[in-house]
Structure formats: C-alpha cells, structure tokens
Amino acid sequence: MNAVEFPRVPVRRRGDAIVALAHETWGREAAATYLAARERFLREQEAAGLPRTVPVADRWVTSREGGAPGVLRYELEAWGRQYATPDGSVRELWLPNLGALRPTRSLAELAAAAGVLACGGPCDTATYTAERILLRPDAPGPDRVRIIGVGLGDGKISVLRAEGSGIAADWTERDARDLFDRHVAPRVTPATSGTDRRPGSDCADCKALSGCTELKRAPGLLGVPAPAPGRKRRTVSVSDLRAYRDCPARYHLTRVLRLRELTTESEAIRRGRAVDAWLNERHADPRRVPCRDIPMPEALPGLVGEELVPALAMLERHRARCPFDRIGPEDICLPQHRITVYDPQADVVVLADCDLVYTERGGVVIRESKTSARRYGTAEELMASYPQLALAVLFVSSGMLTGDPRRSRVELETLRPDGSSEEELDPFDPVTIEQARAVVRDLAVPWAAAAEYPETPRAGYDCGHCEAHRWCATGRARLDGGSR
C-alpha cells in the first residue's frame, strides 16, 4: 500500500526477509481490498460535500514529561495508516484488521489514538534516538480527528465505536484531548514504569527471561532436544502443535501469519462457543452461586431459533456437574486461565488457556469442557483426542500448580444434548504421566525439528477444511481437481 500511496518514497525492505508465495498472494489481495475501501470512502465523503483526506507519511508523535523516577519524557504514536485534509484541519487514523471489520474498541484505546492525532506533530522516524525530532514543531494541529476501521477480509469500513457506550471515534480536537487526559494519561506512567511481571506470550522476546522468577520452568516438558544454535526462542500452544501435525503449511499460514478466510461457521462451532461463553461468565461470578441455582438464559449469542434448543440442553446437563456445588468461598476459581511455562531444554515458552482452574479442599483441578457427541474410553484415548489434557497432566505432576497431590486432578466435562459425562485423570499416576509425555512429545518433536515451513500442504490433508486454502496454490489445485 505504501508503494501506491507514496509512489515517490522508496519502500524499505529488509534484506533477509523471505516472503512465502501464499503470504504474497494474500498481501496483494488485502492491499487491493484496502485501497478499494479507501476509494469508496473518499467517494462517499465527496458526495457528502466533505473534503478529501490524503496519505501522510511522517508519523504523528506526541510527548509528555515523565512521571516516574529517571524518566524525563515519554513519547506516544499510534499504529495504523495516517491521513489528513490538505489544510490539516482533519486527521484520520485507519486501523486495518486481518479478517472482518472489528467495529468496536475499548474507549481507552480509542482515546489514546485520538490523543496522538490531536496533539502529535510530524516526526522523523527514520532513526530512533533518545528524543526524536519533530519535523515541523510549529505546524498547526487539527480541528477534528477520527479513527476508522477496515476489514482486509470483507472490505467493510466504519468509524470505530467505543465498546459498551457506542461512542463514535469522531471528535473535535478539544474533546480528543479531554478524553486522552481522562482515560489515558493516568495510565501512562504506571504502564511505562511498572515493574510487575506477568508471564505470557511476550516472554519469548524478553531479554530478562533468564533471571525471571515469575515464569515457571519445566525442563524437558515438550520432550524435544535442544534447538539448533542461533534459533530464536519461540512460543507454542497445543492448538499450534495440532495444526502443525495436520498440515505444516496450514500451521504457518493460520497460526504464524494469522491468515484466515472469512467463512460461515457451522452450527456446532457456534453452539460450542455460546455454551463456553455462558459458562465462563457464570464461573467468573465472585458470588460462586452454583449453576443449578441460576435461571437458564433465554438467548445465547450467535444462536437463533431451533439452534438454541441443544445448547440449552447442554447447559442444563452442566448444572449437575458445576464445581460451585463442591468448592468453598476460600477456594480459587479461574475461568479461561492462561498458564505460561518455559521449557529451557527446548527454549520454548508453552502457553495453555485452560477452560477452568480451581482449587478444592487443598487440591488443584484443571477442567476442560467440551460440547461433543463422542464418547471416550481409556485415559490414553482421552489425551490423544484432547492433547491439552496431556499437557495439563504434566503441569500438575511437575508442580507447576501447587496443590495437595491427593486431591489434585485433571477433568474433562463433556456436554451433549442427551447427556453428559465427567472423566478424571490422575496427574500423579506413573502410567498416565508417561502416556501424557508421549502425546506431547509426538506432537512437539516434528514441530521443533522443522527449520522452515513447506509451501505445499501435507499429502493426504483435506484442503477443504483449511481456512487459508485460497492463498495456497497447491490447496487450490487440489480443490479444483488439478491435484489429488
């Protein structure tokens, strides 16, 4: 897009950048979608008698005095593509989304971007120094600012709105400054000077990881050998490993590059998401009221008509298995809890988003809930079908989660319209532990050994289930009958 909007400015390229053919195909398509949306917006502005906005290459940057010891100043700039009217009276920030248009953002996020637009000046960003240089320090600011979202998958555009309030991000300069002062400025100093450590996906790039005491460590967790010299530290989840097992090309496109075609989700997927959302909301209630004592919902997001019936039946089945029937007010209950563990042998940060982690009589329990009609037999079959259970077994058995071993366990709650089941895994049983290690190792070894990701899908993989096949030449050929 830079080549189109700034034709006289050389496009900077990293000399070591290797772009996959599928990524390049997506990029051309996304750029065309964005530029078409932009042109459509300009025509609508012109029809309404409003001035056109033009691309702005120099980044707008605002700075303030530091509020923490040792911090003289802090600078803020907003990510996105910048536009302004020729006279500078209106500034726009366009925020592309990889898939469909995301029409709302938090008010704080919108206020932060609006503050940069209202207060920022054009800045030289060719080089980053201790204090960057404003190119035109006396340039007048805008009278109005607005923030626009665009979906690179569906081409839809909209002035973004604040979540909850629905306030449109189209403000006067004074209103933008006021919003920034109320919702953003008080948070900047704690954000820039905070010393709290919160393990997560950013740990892979953290230079202080070796001395971090907050990040839990489990040498050999993945069961893979040490990486080749010079390999960058990575993060991985069970979903990543399963995607790589299915098709390395799909993993690279959908999990690494996050390219996904907009498709209509099946009823089963929407039903599972709706059931999970209701359970998460209920289990996050600090009052700990058992689900059996809560009225059933009259509607669930994403479900209409008869689709609601089986989902409500599943929730009804859960009411007999809700953990709030057993745990006390002093116990911990964490829905959608992320566990982050570092495997120093593999030099990989492992991420696991658990449906529910709770304590019970001194023990710790990891529970996964599934909406499925399938029935299972042995513990090994359970973990092979849901590797996140195998990883949970290793978390508990290795002491990542402190709790009384006699009362700690891993649970699988399966909800069906016609019934439910609850399976338990003993994370301290030697046979179960060895089976869990084998499940995780079999998934992780091929992923860890791969030096690069192939451009072609795995032989035998059904490309019709791939969310990125439209940008994969081999996948398209298979679906078109050109290669089987």
Short mmCIF file of C-alpha atoms in Angstrom, two decimals:
data_model
loop_
_atom_site.label_atom_id
_atom_site.label_comp_id
_atom_site.label_asym_id
_atom_site.label_seq_id
_atom_site.Cartn_x
_atom_site.Cartn_y
_atom_site.Cartn_z
CA MET A 1 0.00 0.00 0.00
CA ASN A 2 2.93 2.32 0.62
CA ALA A 3 4.01 1.87 -2.99
CA VAL A 4 0.58 3.12 -4.13
CA GLU A 5 0.00 5.90 -1.60
CA PHE A 6 3.61 7.15 -1.54
CA PRO A 7 4.92 6.39 -5.05
CA ARG A 8 7.88 8.77 -4.72
CA VAL A 9 9.11 7.33 -1.43
CA PRO A 10 11.40 4.27 -1.70
CA VAL A 11 9.88 1.24 0.00
CA ARG A 12 12.15 -0.03 2.76
CA ARG A 13 12.77 -3.76 2.55
CA ARG A 14 14.60 -5.96 4.98
CA GLY A 15 17.33 -7.74 3.12
CA ASP A 16 16.78 -11.02 4.98
CA ALA A 17 13.01 -11.08 4.58
CA ILE A 18 11.68 -14.20 2.89
CA VAL A 19 8.04 -13.95 1.90
CA ALA A 20 6.11 -17.15 1.24
CA LEU A 21 4.20 -17.26 -2.03
CA ALA A 22 0.90 -17.70 -0.17
CA HIS A 23 1.71 -14.70 2.03
CA GLU A 24 2.49 -12.61 -1.03
CA THR A 25 -0.78 -13.70 -2.66
CA TRP A 26 -2.70 -12.69 0.44
CA GLY A 27 -0.82 -9.38 0.66
CA ARG A 28 -1.75 -8.38 -2.86
CA GLU A 29 -5.38 -9.27 -2.26
CA ALA A 30 -5.50 -7.46 1.10
CA ALA A 31 -3.88 -4.34 -0.37
CA ALA A 32 -6.40 -4.28 -3.22
CA THR A 33 -9.27 -4.69 -0.73
CA TYR A 34 -7.94 -1.87 1.44
CA LEU A 35 -7.37 0.54 -1.44
CA ALA A 36 -10.84 -0.19 -2.87
CA ALA A 37 -12.38 0.51 0.54
CA ARG A 38 -10.40 3.71 0.81
CA GLU A 39 -11.54 4.89 -2.64
CA ARG A 40 -15.15 4.06 -1.78
CA PHE A 41 -14.86 6.10 1.41
CA LEU A 42 -13.47 9.09 -0.49
CA ARG A 43 -16.35 8.99 -2.96
CA GLU A 44 -18.82 8.98 -0.09
CA GLN A 45 -17.04 11.93 1.51
CA GLU A 46 -17.10 13.85 -1.74
CA ALA A 47 -20.81 13.12 -2.25
CA ALA A 48 -21.50 14.48 1.23
CA GLY A 49 -19.58 17.68 0.45
CA LEU A 50 -16.72 16.86 2.81
CA PRO A 51 -13.05 17.44 1.96
CA ARG A 52 -10.88 14.52 0.85
CA THR A 53 -8.08 13.30 3.05
CA VAL A 54 -4.67 12.36 1.65
CA PRO A 55 -1.99 9.95 2.93
CA VAL A 56 0.53 11.29 5.47
CA ALA A 57 3.94 9.63 5.53
CA ASP A 58 5.52 11.31 8.58
CA ARG A 59 4.35 9.70 11.81
CA TRP A 60 2.48 11.85 14.33
CA VAL A 61 4.16 11.67 17.73
CA THR A 62 3.21 13.33 20.99
CA SER A 63 5.39 13.58 24.08
CA ARG A 64 4.93 14.48 27.72
CA GLU A 65 7.12 14.89 30.74
CA GLY A 66 7.88 11.66 32.55
CA GLY A 67 6.10 10.95 35.81
CA ALA A 68 8.43 8.31 37.18
CA PRO A 69 11.96 8.49 38.66
CA GLY A 70 14.57 8.56 35.92
CA VAL A 71 12.02 9.15 33.14
CA LEU A 72 12.40 12.59 31.56
CA ARG A 73 9.87 12.18 28.77
CA TYR A 74 7.69 9.59 27.18
CA GLU A 75 6.51 9.54 23.59
CA LEU A 76 3.40 8.06 22.05
CA GLU A 77 2.49 7.27 18.47
CA ALA A 78 -0.47 5.34 17.11
CA TRP A 79 -0.19 2.28 14.91
CA GLY A 80 -2.17 2.49 11.68
CA ARG A 81 -2.31 4.40 8.42
CA GLN A 82 -2.48 8.19 8.62
CA TYR A 83 -4.49 10.64 6.51
CA ALA A 84 -5.32 14.33 6.71
CA THR A 85 -7.06 17.02 4.71
CA PRO A 86 -4.67 19.19 2.70
CA ASP A 87 -5.09 22.06 5.17
CA GLY A 88 -4.52 19.74 8.15
CA SER A 89 -7.84 20.56 9.80
CA VAL A 90 -8.93 16.91 9.88
CA ARG A 91 -6.77 13.92 10.77
CA GLU A 92 -7.71 10.28 10.32
CA LEU A 93 -6.19 7.06 11.57
CA TRP A 94 -7.19 3.89 9.69
CA LEU A 95 -6.82 0.60 11.57
CA PRO A 96 -6.78 -2.49 9.31
CA ASN A 97 -7.99 -5.81 10.68
CA LEU A 98 -6.75 -9.04 9.07
CA GLY A 99 -10.22 -10.53 8.69
CA ALA A 100 -13.62 -8.95 9.10
CA LEU A 101 -14.15 -5.38 10.24
CA ARG A 102 -13.90 -5.07 14.01
CA PRO A 103 -16.31 -2.17 14.62
CA THR A 104 -15.59 -1.53 18.31
CA ARG A 105 -12.55 -0.98 20.51
CA SER A 106 -12.16 -0.03 24.14
CA LEU A 107 -12.69 3.65 24.90
CA ALA A 108 -9.17 3.86 26.37
CA GLU A 109 -7.64 2.50 23.16
CA LEU A 110 -9.60 4.94 21.00
CA ALA A 111 -8.81 7.83 23.35
CA ALA A 112 -5.09 7.02 23.20
CA ALA A 113 -5.09 7.07 19.40
CA ALA A 114 -7.22 10.22 19.29
CA GLY A 115 -4.84 11.97 21.67
CA VAL A 116 -1.91 11.24 19.36
CA LEU A 117 -3.86 12.55 16.38
CA ALA A 118 -4.93 15.71 18.21
CA CYS A 119 -1.65 16.55 19.95
CA GLY A 120 1.02 14.88 17.85
CA GLY A 121 3.36 16.54 15.44
CA PRO A 122 5.08 15.11 12.34
CA CYS A 123 8.22 13.34 13.47
CA ASP A 124 11.35 11.99 11.84
CA THR A 125 11.16 8.24 12.41
CA ALA A 126 13.96 7.20 10.05
CA THR A 127 16.16 6.73 13.09
CA TYR A 128 15.15 6.22 16.72
CA THR A 129 17.12 8.32 19.18
CA ALA A 130 16.63 9.17 22.83
CA GLU A 131 14.36 12.00 21.72
CA ARG A 132 13.07 12.05 18.18
CA ILE A 133 12.96 15.26 16.19
CA LEU A 134 9.74 16.98 15.29
CA LEU A 135 9.99 17.98 11.63
CA ARG A 136 7.60 20.94 11.91
CA PRO A 137 7.26 21.85 15.61
CA ASP A 138 5.12 24.91 14.83
CA ALA A 139 2.71 23.13 12.50
CA PRO A 140 -0.93 23.79 13.47
CA GLY A 141 -2.91 20.93 14.94
CA PRO A 142 -6.20 19.60 13.59
CA ASP A 143 -9.70 20.80 14.39
CA ARG A 144 -11.12 17.29 14.23
CA VAL A 145 -9.86 13.71 14.46
CA ARG A 146 -11.48 10.37 13.66
CA ILE A 147 -10.50 6.72 13.79
CA ILE A 148 -11.70 4.36 11.08
CA GLY A 149 -11.60 0.58 10.97
CA VAL A 150 -11.35 -1.50 7.82
CA GLY A 151 -11.59 -5.25 7.35
CA LEU A 152 -9.00 -6.64 4.96
CA GLY A 153 -11.13 -9.75 4.56
CA ASP A 154 -14.55 -8.23 3.93
CA GLY A 155 -13.62 -4.71 2.77
CA LYS A 156 -16.07 -3.09 5.19
CA ILE A 157 -15.24 0.28 6.74
CA SER A 158 -16.67 2.18 9.67
CA VAL A 159 -15.87 4.93 12.12
CA LEU A 160 -14.95 2.89 15.18
CA ARG A 161 -17.09 3.00 18.30
CA ALA A 162 -16.30 2.51 21.96
CA GLU A 163 -17.26 -0.84 23.42
CA GLY A 164 -20.22 -0.59 25.74
CA SER A 165 -21.07 3.09 25.22
CA GLY A 166 -21.19 3.07 21.41
CA ILE A 167 -19.48 6.49 21.28
CA ALA A 168 -18.16 7.17 17.77
CA ALA A 169 -14.44 7.97 17.46
CA ASP A 170 -15.06 11.23 15.60
CA TRP A 171 -14.16 14.09 17.89
CA THR A 172 -13.18 17.73 17.98
CA GLU A 173 -9.60 18.45 18.94
CA ARG A 174 -10.72 19.62 22.39
CA ASP A 175 -12.84 16.52 23.01
CA ALA A 176 -9.95 14.28 21.92
CA ARG A 177 -7.56 15.99 24.34
CA ASP A 178 -10.08 15.72 27.16
CA LEU A 179 -10.65 12.01 26.53
CA PHE A 180 -6.90 11.42 26.46
CA ASP A 181 -6.40 13.27 29.75
CA ARG A 182 -9.21 11.35 31.48
CA HIS A 183 -8.76 7.83 30.12
CA VAL A 184 -5.13 7.53 29.03
CA ALA A 185 -2.76 9.95 30.77
CA PRO A 186 -3.27 8.44 34.27
CA ARG A 187 -2.31 5.02 32.87
CA VAL A 188 0.83 6.00 31.01
CA THR A 189 3.18 6.37 33.96
CA PRO A 190 2.20 3.04 35.59
CA ALA A 191 2.47 1.34 32.18
CA THR A 192 5.92 2.75 31.42
CA SER A 193 7.41 2.45 34.90
CA GLY A 194 5.69 -0.66 36.25
CA THR A 195 7.87 -3.49 37.50
CA ASP A 196 5.25 -6.23 37.86
CA ARG A 197 5.96 -9.40 35.88
CA ARG A 198 3.12 -11.16 34.13
CA PRO A 199 4.19 -14.26 32.19
CA GLY A 200 2.62 -14.64 28.76
CA SER A 201 3.36 -14.76 25.05
CA ASP A 202 5.75 -11.78 25.32
CA CYS A 203 8.15 -13.88 27.41
CA ALA A 204 9.68 -15.30 24.22
CA ASP A 205 11.12 -11.87 23.34
CA CYS A 206 12.02 -10.83 26.88
CA LYS A 207 15.72 -10.20 27.47
CA ALA A 208 15.25 -10.68 31.22
CA LEU A 209 13.81 -14.18 30.94
CA SER A 210 16.89 -15.92 32.30
CA GLY A 211 16.57 -14.12 35.64
CA CYS A 212 12.78 -14.01 35.86
CA THR A 213 11.37 -15.59 39.00
CA GLU A 214 7.70 -15.33 37.95
CA LEU A 215 7.93 -17.55 34.87
CA LYS A 216 7.60 -21.20 35.82
CA ARG A 217 10.14 -23.62 34.37
CA ALA A 218 9.75 -27.26 33.37
CA PRO A 219 12.89 -28.65 31.68
CA GLY A 220 12.01 -31.31 29.13
CA LEU A 221 8.28 -30.53 29.20
CA LEU A 222 7.96 -30.92 25.42
CA GLY A 223 10.31 -33.87 25.22
CA VAL A 224 12.37 -32.38 22.38
CA PRO A 225 16.14 -31.89 22.06
CA ALA A 226 17.89 -28.55 22.34
CA PRO A 227 17.35 -26.26 19.33
CA ALA A 228 19.97 -25.60 16.70
CA PRO A 229 22.40 -22.75 17.53
CA GLY A 230 21.04 -19.35 16.61
CA ARG A 231 17.40 -20.39 16.58
CA LYS A 232 15.13 -17.74 18.06
CA ARG A 233 13.12 -18.57 21.18
CA ARG A 234 9.51 -19.40 20.31
CA THR A 235 6.09 -19.81 21.88
CA VAL A 236 3.76 -22.72 21.23
CA SER A 237 0.36 -24.00 22.32
CA VAL A 238 -1.36 -27.35 21.90
CA SER A 239 -3.52 -25.78 19.19
CA ASP A 240 -0.33 -24.82 17.35
CA LEU A 241 1.05 -28.34 17.60
CA ARG A 242 -2.17 -29.92 16.38
CA ALA A 243 -2.32 -27.52 13.46
CA TYR A 244 1.28 -28.38 12.53
CA ARG A 245 0.51 -32.11 12.72
CA ASP A 246 -2.46 -31.67 10.38
CA CYS A 247 -0.52 -29.62 7.82
CA PRO A 248 2.68 -27.57 8.31
CA ALA A 249 1.66 -25.18 5.52
CA ARG A 250 -1.69 -24.55 7.19
CA TYR A 251 0.03 -24.02 10.54
CA HIS A 252 2.32 -21.40 9.04
CA LEU A 253 -0.50 -19.54 7.30
CA THR A 254 -3.13 -19.65 10.01
CA ARG A 255 -1.17 -19.81 13.27
CA VAL A 256 2.03 -17.87 12.45
CA LEU A 257 0.83 -15.39 9.82
CA ARG A 258 -2.78 -15.48 11.12
CA LEU A 259 -4.33 -15.53 7.66
CA ARG A 260 -7.85 -16.90 7.67
CA GLU A 261 -10.56 -16.78 5.06
CA LEU A 262 -13.92 -15.47 6.22
CA THR A 263 -16.22 -18.47 6.27
CA THR A 264 -19.58 -19.19 7.79
CA GLU A 265 -19.05 -21.19 10.96
CA SER A 266 -21.00 -24.39 11.44
CA GLU A 267 -23.80 -24.59 13.97
CA ALA A 268 -21.70 -26.92 16.13
CA ILE A 269 -18.87 -24.38 16.39
CA ARG A 270 -21.23 -21.50 17.17
CA ARG A 271 -23.05 -23.64 19.72
CA GLY A 272 -19.82 -24.62 21.44
CA ARG A 273 -18.66 -21.00 21.60
CA ALA A 274 -22.01 -19.84 23.02
CA VAL A 275 -22.03 -22.56 25.68
CA ASP A 276 -18.42 -21.79 26.65
CA ALA A 277 -19.15 -18.06 26.89
CA TRP A 278 -22.08 -18.62 29.25
CA LEU A 279 -20.08 -21.00 31.44
CA ASN A 280 -17.11 -18.62 31.59
CA GLU A 281 -19.34 -15.73 32.62
CA ARG A 282 -21.03 -17.80 35.29
CA HIS A 283 -17.80 -19.20 36.72
CA ALA A 284 -16.27 -15.72 36.88
CA ASP A 285 -19.04 -14.59 39.26
CA PRO A 286 -17.36 -13.93 42.63
CA ARG A 287 -20.58 -14.91 44.46
CA ARG A 288 -19.93 -18.57 43.50
CA VAL A 289 -23.63 -19.34 43.01
CA PRO A 290 -23.96 -22.91 41.64
CA CYS A 291 -25.22 -23.00 38.07
CA ARG A 292 -28.22 -25.11 39.16
CA ASP A 293 -29.49 -22.07 41.11
CA ILE A 294 -29.24 -19.66 38.17
CA PRO A 295 -32.15 -19.29 35.71
CA MET A 296 -31.42 -20.67 32.28
CA PRO A 297 -30.75 -17.97 29.65
CA GLU A 298 -33.48 -17.10 27.17
CA ALA A 299 -30.94 -16.44 24.41
CA LEU A 300 -27.31 -17.15 23.62
CA PRO A 301 -25.13 -15.02 21.30
CA GLY A 302 -24.77 -16.37 17.76
CA LEU A 303 -27.66 -18.84 18.02
CA VAL A 304 -31.14 -18.34 16.57
CA GLY A 305 -34.39 -20.30 16.51
CA GLU A 306 -34.08 -24.04 16.95
CA GLU A 307 -30.28 -23.75 17.26
CA LEU A 308 -30.84 -22.63 20.84
CA VAL A 309 -32.52 -25.88 21.95
CA PRO A 310 -29.47 -28.24 22.01
CA ALA A 311 -27.27 -25.52 23.54
CA LEU A 312 -29.70 -25.00 26.42
CA ALA A 313 -29.88 -28.77 26.88
CA MET A 314 -26.09 -28.85 27.26
CA LEU A 315 -26.19 -26.09 29.87
CA GLU A 316 -28.89 -28.00 31.71
CA ARG A 317 -26.60 -31.05 31.78
CA HIS A 318 -23.77 -28.93 33.21
CA ARG A 319 -25.90 -27.82 36.15
CA ALA A 320 -25.49 -31.26 37.70
CA ARG A 321 -21.67 -31.05 37.38
CA CYS A 322 -20.94 -27.42 38.28
CA PRO A 323 -17.83 -27.19 40.52
CA PHE A 324 -19.52 -24.48 42.60
CA ASP A 325 -21.50 -27.29 44.23
CA ARG A 326 -18.28 -28.53 45.84
CA ILE A 327 -15.88 -25.66 46.41
CA GLY A 328 -15.96 -23.23 49.29
CA PRO A 329 -15.72 -19.42 49.46
CA GLU A 330 -12.00 -19.61 50.22
CA ASP A 331 -11.24 -21.61 47.07
CA ILE A 332 -9.90 -20.08 43.84
CA CYS A 333 -11.84 -20.30 40.58
CA LEU A 334 -10.21 -19.02 37.37
CA PRO A 335 -12.14 -19.45 34.10
CA GLN A 336 -10.14 -19.20 30.86
CA HIS A 337 -6.94 -19.14 32.86
CA ARG A 338 -3.66 -18.91 30.95
CA ILE A 339 -0.75 -20.98 32.23
CA THR A 340 2.69 -19.99 30.93
CA VAL A 341 5.65 -22.35 31.35
CA TYR A 342 9.17 -22.17 29.98
CA ASP A 343 10.93 -25.32 28.79
CA PRO A 344 14.63 -24.31 28.89
CA GLN A 345 15.74 -27.53 27.20
CA ALA A 346 13.67 -26.72 24.11
CA ASP A 347 13.98 -22.92 24.62
CA VAL A 348 10.21 -22.66 24.10
CA VAL A 349 7.56 -20.79 26.05
CA VAL A 350 4.50 -23.03 26.32
CA LEU A 351 1.07 -21.39 26.57
CA ALA A 352 -2.10 -23.12 27.74
CA ASP A 353 -5.51 -21.46 28.03
CA CYS A 354 -7.45 -23.72 30.40
CA ASP A 355 -11.24 -23.65 30.45
CA LEU A 356 -11.23 -23.62 34.25
CA VAL A 357 -8.66 -23.90 37.02
CA TYR A 358 -9.97 -24.17 40.57
CA THR A 359 -8.99 -25.39 44.00
CA GLU A 360 -10.94 -27.87 46.10
CA ARG A 361 -10.06 -28.97 49.64
CA GLY A 362 -6.41 -28.06 49.09
CA GLY A 363 -6.12 -29.72 45.70
CA VAL A 364 -5.87 -28.02 42.31
CA VAL A 365 -8.08 -29.03 39.40
CA ILE A 366 -7.74 -28.24 35.69
CA ARG A 367 -11.05 -28.75 33.91
CA GLU A 368 -11.70 -28.78 30.18
CA SER A 369 -15.30 -28.62 28.95
CA LYS A 370 -16.29 -29.91 25.52
CA THR A 371 -19.55 -29.93 23.60
CA SER A 372 -19.35 -33.21 21.74
CA ALA A 373 -21.40 -36.30 20.96
CA ARG A 374 -18.35 -38.54 21.08
CA ARG A 375 -17.70 -40.94 23.95
CA TYR A 376 -14.25 -41.97 25.18
CA GLY A 377 -12.68 -44.94 26.87
CA THR A 378 -9.15 -45.03 28.29
CA ALA A 379 -7.09 -42.16 29.66
CA GLU A 380 -4.70 -42.59 26.75
CA GLU A 381 -7.54 -42.18 24.26
CA LEU A 382 -8.75 -39.08 26.08
CA MET A 383 -5.33 -37.42 25.97
CA ALA A 384 -4.75 -38.39 22.34
CA SER A 385 -8.08 -36.79 21.38
CA TYR A 386 -7.51 -33.71 23.55
CA PRO A 387 -3.75 -33.13 23.98
CA GLN A 388 -4.46 -30.17 26.25
CA LEU A 389 -5.39 -32.79 28.85
CA ALA A 390 -1.95 -34.39 28.47
CA LEU A 391 -0.29 -31.00 28.93
CA ALA A 392 -2.46 -30.34 31.99
CA VAL A 393 -1.34 -33.67 33.49
CA LEU A 394 2.31 -32.63 33.04
CA PHE A 395 1.66 -29.18 34.53
CA VAL A 396 0.20 -30.66 37.70
CA SER A 397 2.58 -33.60 38.03
CA SER A 398 5.66 -31.36 37.66
CA GLY A 399 4.48 -28.96 40.36
CA MET A 400 3.63 -26.03 38.11
CA LEU A 401 0.39 -25.64 40.07
CA THR A 402 0.76 -26.07 43.80
CA GLY A 403 -1.83 -28.26 45.48
CA ASP A 404 -2.32 -31.35 47.58
CA PRO A 405 -1.41 -34.29 45.26
CA ARG A 406 -4.09 -36.46 46.89
CA ARG A 407 -6.83 -34.09 45.75
CA SER A 408 -5.39 -32.67 42.51
CA ARG A 409 -6.69 -33.92 39.19
CA VAL A 410 -7.47 -33.13 35.56
CA GLU A 411 -11.09 -33.25 34.43
CA LEU A 412 -12.88 -33.49 31.11
CA GLU A 413 -16.54 -32.44 31.19
CA THR A 414 -18.35 -33.50 28.02
CA LEU A 415 -21.76 -31.92 27.39
CA ARG A 416 -24.26 -33.38 24.93
CA PRO A 417 -27.91 -32.53 24.33
CA ASP A 418 -28.89 -36.01 25.54
CA GLY A 419 -26.48 -36.36 28.44
CA SER A 420 -23.09 -35.56 29.91
CA SER A 421 -20.02 -37.25 31.32
CA GLU A 422 -17.09 -36.33 33.51
CA GLU A 423 -13.75 -38.09 33.16
CA GLU A 424 -10.88 -37.74 35.60
CA LEU A 425 -7.15 -38.15 35.06
CA ASP A 426 -4.74 -38.74 37.92
CA PRO A 427 -1.71 -36.49 37.25
CA PHE A 428 0.39 -38.49 39.72
CA ASP A 429 -0.24 -41.93 38.26
CA PRO A 430 3.05 -43.10 36.61
CA VAL A 431 1.29 -44.72 33.65
CA THR A 432 -0.85 -41.63 32.99
CA ILE A 433 2.22 -39.39 33.21
CA GLU A 434 4.15 -41.49 30.71
CA GLN A 435 1.18 -41.54 28.33
CA ALA A 436 0.88 -37.76 28.64
CA ARG A 437 4.58 -37.32 27.88
CA ALA A 438 4.24 -39.50 24.79
CA VAL A 439 1.24 -37.50 23.49
CA VAL A 440 3.02 -34.15 23.93
CA ARG A 441 6.35 -35.46 22.61
CA ASP A 442 4.81 -36.96 19.47
CA LEU A 443 3.21 -33.60 18.66
CA ALA A 444 6.18 -31.41 19.59
CA VAL A 445 9.14 -33.25 18.03
CA PRO A 446 8.23 -32.66 14.33
CA TRP A 447 7.31 -29.03 15.05
CA ALA A 448 10.54 -28.34 16.94
CA ALA A 449 12.71 -30.01 14.28
CA ALA A 450 11.29 -28.04 11.32
CA ALA A 451 13.79 -25.50 10.01
CA GLU A 452 11.22 -23.94 7.67
CA TYR A 453 7.61 -24.43 6.72
CA PRO A 454 6.77 -26.04 3.37
CA GLU A 455 4.89 -24.14 0.70
CA THR A 456 2.76 -27.18 -0.11
CA PRO A 457 0.15 -28.87 2.12
CA ARG A 458 0.74 -32.24 3.72
CA ALA A 459 -0.02 -35.18 1.47
CA GLY A 460 -3.47 -36.56 2.14
CA TYR A 461 -4.68 -33.50 4.01
CA ASP A 462 -8.22 -32.39 3.13
CA CYS A 463 -7.63 -28.80 2.00
CA GLY A 464 -11.36 -28.11 2.08
CA HIS A 465 -11.08 -27.70 5.85
CA CYS A 466 -8.25 -25.16 5.62
CA GLU A 467 -9.12 -21.53 6.34
CA ALA A 468 -6.24 -20.35 4.14
CA HIS A 469 -6.52 -22.58 1.06
CA ARG A 470 -7.50 -19.67 -1.20
CA TRP A 471 -3.96 -18.30 -0.92
CA CYS A 472 -2.24 -21.70 -1.20
CA ALA A 473 -1.59 -22.69 -4.82
CA THR A 474 -1.42 -26.42 -4.09
CA GLY A 475 -4.51 -26.31 -1.93
CA ARG A 476 -6.47 -24.52 -4.63
CA ALA A 477 -5.29 -27.02 -7.23
CA ARG A 478 -6.40 -29.94 -5.09
CA LEU A 479 -9.85 -28.48 -4.56
CA ASP A 480 -10.16 -27.65 -8.25
CA GLY A 481 -9.29 -31.22 -9.15
CA GLY A 482 -5.89 -30.40 -10.56
CA SER A 483 -4.01 -32.47 -7.96
CA ARG A 484 -5.26 -35.22 -5.71
#
